[in-house]
Amino acid sequence: MTKAEIVNNISGKLGLEKSDTQRVVESFMDEVIKSLVNGENVYLRGFGSFTIKTRAEKTGRNITKGTSIIIPAHNVPTFKPAKTFIEDVKSSEANVVK
């Protein structure tokens, strides 16, 4: 599902203009990003948590040049779904691979 499809679905359910709904969805995403950039985790009860994890420094290989490079420690955003979210997905018949 794309952002445009999310906007269409929400605007249809709530009877809002698509442009207003798109601004709300984009504002939500901006707030999540801004919070993570500022080192603040975002917790949405019943949905999940957006958090920052620090990856340790490590040595990588450039296969084409045959050299080793140092990949510095860095932060990455992560998402951990809530238990109810996980259970809803697990119990869904649409996700069963046949």
PDB file of C-alpha atoms in Angstrom:
ATOM      1  CA  MET A   1       0.000   0.000   0.000  1.00  0.00           C
ATOM      2  CA  THR A   2       1.284   3.445  -0.885  1.00  0.00           C
ATOM      3  CA  LYS A   3       0.884   6.759   0.906  1.00  0.00           C
ATOM      4  CA  ALA A   4      -1.628   7.837  -1.763  1.00  0.00           C
ATOM      5  CA  GLU A   5      -3.731   4.719  -1.090  1.00  0.00           C
ATOM      6  CA  ILE A   6      -3.645   5.408   2.654  1.00  0.00           C
ATOM      7  CA  VAL A   7      -4.790   8.981   2.017  1.00  0.00           C
ATOM      8  CA  ASN A   8      -7.604   7.764  -0.263  1.00  0.00           C
ATOM      9  CA  ASN A   9      -8.793   5.190   2.285  1.00  0.00           C
ATOM     10  CA  ILE A  10      -8.767   7.606   5.221  1.00  0.00           C
ATOM     11  CA  SER A  11     -10.417  10.432   3.313  1.00  0.00           C
ATOM     12  CA  GLY A  12     -13.131   8.044   2.104  1.00  0.00           C
ATOM     13  CA  LYS A  13     -13.820   6.693   5.602  1.00  0.00           C
ATOM     14  CA  LEU A  14     -13.904  10.092   7.270  1.00  0.00           C
ATOM     15  CA  GLY A  15     -15.429  12.129   4.460  1.00  0.00           C
ATOM     16  CA  LEU A  16     -12.502  14.562   4.394  1.00  0.00           C
ATOM     17  CA  GLU A  17     -10.869  16.208   1.414  1.00  0.00           C
ATOM     18  CA  LYS A  18      -7.899  14.262   0.082  1.00  0.00           C
ATOM     19  CA  SER A  19      -5.658  17.335   0.317  1.00  0.00           C
ATOM     20  CA  ASP A  20      -6.507  17.785   4.021  1.00  0.00           C
ATOM     21  CA  THR A  21      -5.964  14.096   4.705  1.00  0.00           C
ATOM     22  CA  GLN A  22      -2.642  14.147   2.863  1.00  0.00           C
ATOM     23  CA  ARG A  23      -1.458  17.083   4.993  1.00  0.00           C
ATOM     24  CA  VAL A  24      -2.411  15.185   8.157  1.00  0.00           C
ATOM     25  CA  VAL A  25      -0.607  11.996   7.059  1.00  0.00           C
ATOM     26  CA  GLU A  26       2.498  13.943   6.003  1.00  0.00           C
ATOM     27  CA  SER A  27       2.441  15.951   9.248  1.00  0.00           C
ATOM     28  CA  PHE A  28       2.282  12.713  11.237  1.00  0.00           C
ATOM     29  CA  MET A  29       5.283  11.326   9.357  1.00  0.00           C
ATOM     30  CA  ASP A  30       7.184  14.608   9.830  1.00  0.00           C
ATOM     31  CA  GLU A  31       6.537  14.530  13.592  1.00  0.00           C
ATOM     32  CA  VAL A  32       7.771  10.942  13.869  1.00  0.00           C
ATOM     33  CA  ILE A  33      10.924  11.813  11.909  1.00  0.00           C
ATOM     34  CA  LYS A  34      11.531  15.003  13.907  1.00  0.00           C
ATOM     35  CA  SER A  35      11.151  13.141  17.200  1.00  0.00           C
ATOM     36  CA  LEU A  36      13.590  10.410  16.153  1.00  0.00           C
ATOM     37  CA  VAL A  37      16.115  12.963  14.869  1.00  0.00           C
ATOM     38  CA  ASN A  38      15.921  14.657  18.284  1.00  0.00           C
ATOM     39  CA  GLY A  39      16.574  11.318  20.017  1.00  0.00           C
ATOM     40  CA  GLU A  40      12.999  10.869  21.257  1.00  0.00           C
ATOM     41  CA  ASN A  41      11.219   7.554  20.768  1.00  0.00           C
ATOM     42  CA  VAL A  42       7.594   7.515  19.583  1.00  0.00           C
ATOM     43  CA  TYR A  43       5.163   5.122  21.285  1.00  0.00           C
ATOM     44  CA  LEU A  44       1.721   4.506  19.782  1.00  0.00           C
ATOM     45  CA  ARG A  45      -0.261   2.228  22.074  1.00  0.00           C
ATOM     46  CA  GLY A  46      -1.831  -0.662  20.172  1.00  0.00           C
ATOM     47  CA  PHE A  47       0.248   0.080  17.070  1.00  0.00           C
ATOM     48  CA  GLY A  48       3.953   0.015  17.928  1.00  0.00           C
ATOM     49  CA  SER A  49       7.097   1.941  18.753  1.00  0.00           C
ATOM     50  CA  PHE A  50       9.453   3.924  16.563  1.00  0.00           C
ATOM     51  CA  THR A  51      12.866   3.897  18.227  1.00  0.00           C
ATOM     52  CA  ILE A  52      16.507   4.672  17.520  1.00  0.00           C
ATOM     53  CA  LYS A  53      19.116   1.908  17.687  1.00  0.00           C
ATOM     54  CA  THR A  54      22.837   2.469  17.561  1.00  0.00           C
ATOM     55  CA  ARG A  55      24.821   0.216  15.251  1.00  0.00           C
ATOM     56  CA  ALA A  56      28.366  -0.424  16.429  1.00  0.00           C
ATOM     57  CA  GLU A  57      31.421   0.387  14.334  1.00  0.00           C
ATOM     58  CA  LYS A  58      32.405  -2.525  12.121  1.00  0.00           C
ATOM     59  CA  THR A  59      34.743  -3.516   9.335  1.00  0.00           C
ATOM     60  CA  GLY A  60      33.227  -4.034   5.914  1.00  0.00           C
ATOM     61  CA  ARG A  61      34.664  -5.212   2.614  1.00  0.00           C
ATOM     62  CA  ASN A  62      34.607  -3.541  -0.768  1.00  0.00           C
ATOM     63  CA  ILE A  63      34.461  -6.660  -2.919  1.00  0.00           C
ATOM     64  CA  THR A  64      35.194  -4.927  -6.230  1.00  0.00           C
ATOM     65  CA  LYS A  65      38.391  -3.278  -4.927  1.00  0.00           C
ATOM     66  CA  GLY A  66      39.303  -6.018  -2.468  1.00  0.00           C
ATOM     67  CA  THR A  67      39.767  -3.541   0.364  1.00  0.00           C
ATOM     68  CA  SER A  68      38.490  -3.267   3.909  1.00  0.00           C
ATOM     69  CA  ILE A  69      36.633  -0.194   5.094  1.00  0.00           C
ATOM     70  CA  ILE A  70      35.574   0.946   8.525  1.00  0.00           C
ATOM     71  CA  ILE A  71      31.851   1.573   8.842  1.00  0.00           C
ATOM     72  CA  PRO A  72      31.466   4.063  11.710  1.00  0.00           C
ATOM     73  CA  ALA A  73      28.923   3.668  14.493  1.00  0.00           C
ATOM     74  CA  HIS A  74      25.606   5.204  13.496  1.00  0.00           C
ATOM     75  CA  ASN A  75      21.964   5.451  14.508  1.00  0.00           C
ATOM     76  CA  VAL A  76      19.159   3.779  12.579  1.00  0.00           C
ATOM     77  CA  PRO A  77      15.384   4.111  13.019  1.00  0.00           C
ATOM     78  CA  THR A  78      13.495   0.946  13.916  1.00  0.00           C
ATOM     79  CA  PHE A  79       9.848  -0.019  14.288  1.00  0.00           C
ATOM     80  CA  LYS A  80       8.589  -2.636  16.719  1.00  0.00           C
ATOM     81  CA  PRO A  81       4.910  -3.521  16.303  1.00  0.00           C
ATOM     82  CA  ALA A  82       2.675  -3.880  19.364  1.00  0.00           C
ATOM     83  CA  LYS A  83       1.606  -7.368  20.452  1.00  0.00           C
ATOM     84  CA  THR A  84      -1.967  -6.750  19.272  1.00  0.00           C
ATOM     85  CA  PHE A  85      -0.623  -5.618  15.884  1.00  0.00           C
ATOM     86  CA  ILE A  86       1.417  -8.829  15.584  1.00  0.00           C
ATOM     87  CA  GLU A  87      -1.506 -11.028  16.611  1.00  0.00           C
ATOM     88  CA  ASP A  88      -3.836  -9.331  14.097  1.00  0.00           C
ATOM     89  CA  VAL A  89      -1.366  -9.985  11.286  1.00  0.00           C
ATOM     90  CA  LYS A  90      -0.711 -13.578  12.393  1.00  0.00           C
ATOM     91  CA  SER A  91      -4.402 -14.419  12.533  1.00  0.00           C
ATOM     92  CA  SER A  92      -5.188 -12.852   9.144  1.00  0.00           C
ATOM     93  CA  GLU A  93      -6.182 -15.367   6.467  1.00  0.00           C
ATOM     94  CA  ALA A  94      -4.983 -13.008   3.691  1.00  0.00           C
ATOM     95  CA  ASN A  95      -1.342 -13.439   4.730  1.00  0.00           C
ATOM     96  CA  VAL A  96      -1.227 -17.237   4.567  1.00  0.00           C
ATOM     97  CA  VAL A  97       1.074 -18.373   1.757  1.00  0.00           C
ATOM     98  CA  LYS A  98      -0.323 -21.323  -0.178  1.00  0.00           C
TER      99      LYS A  98
END
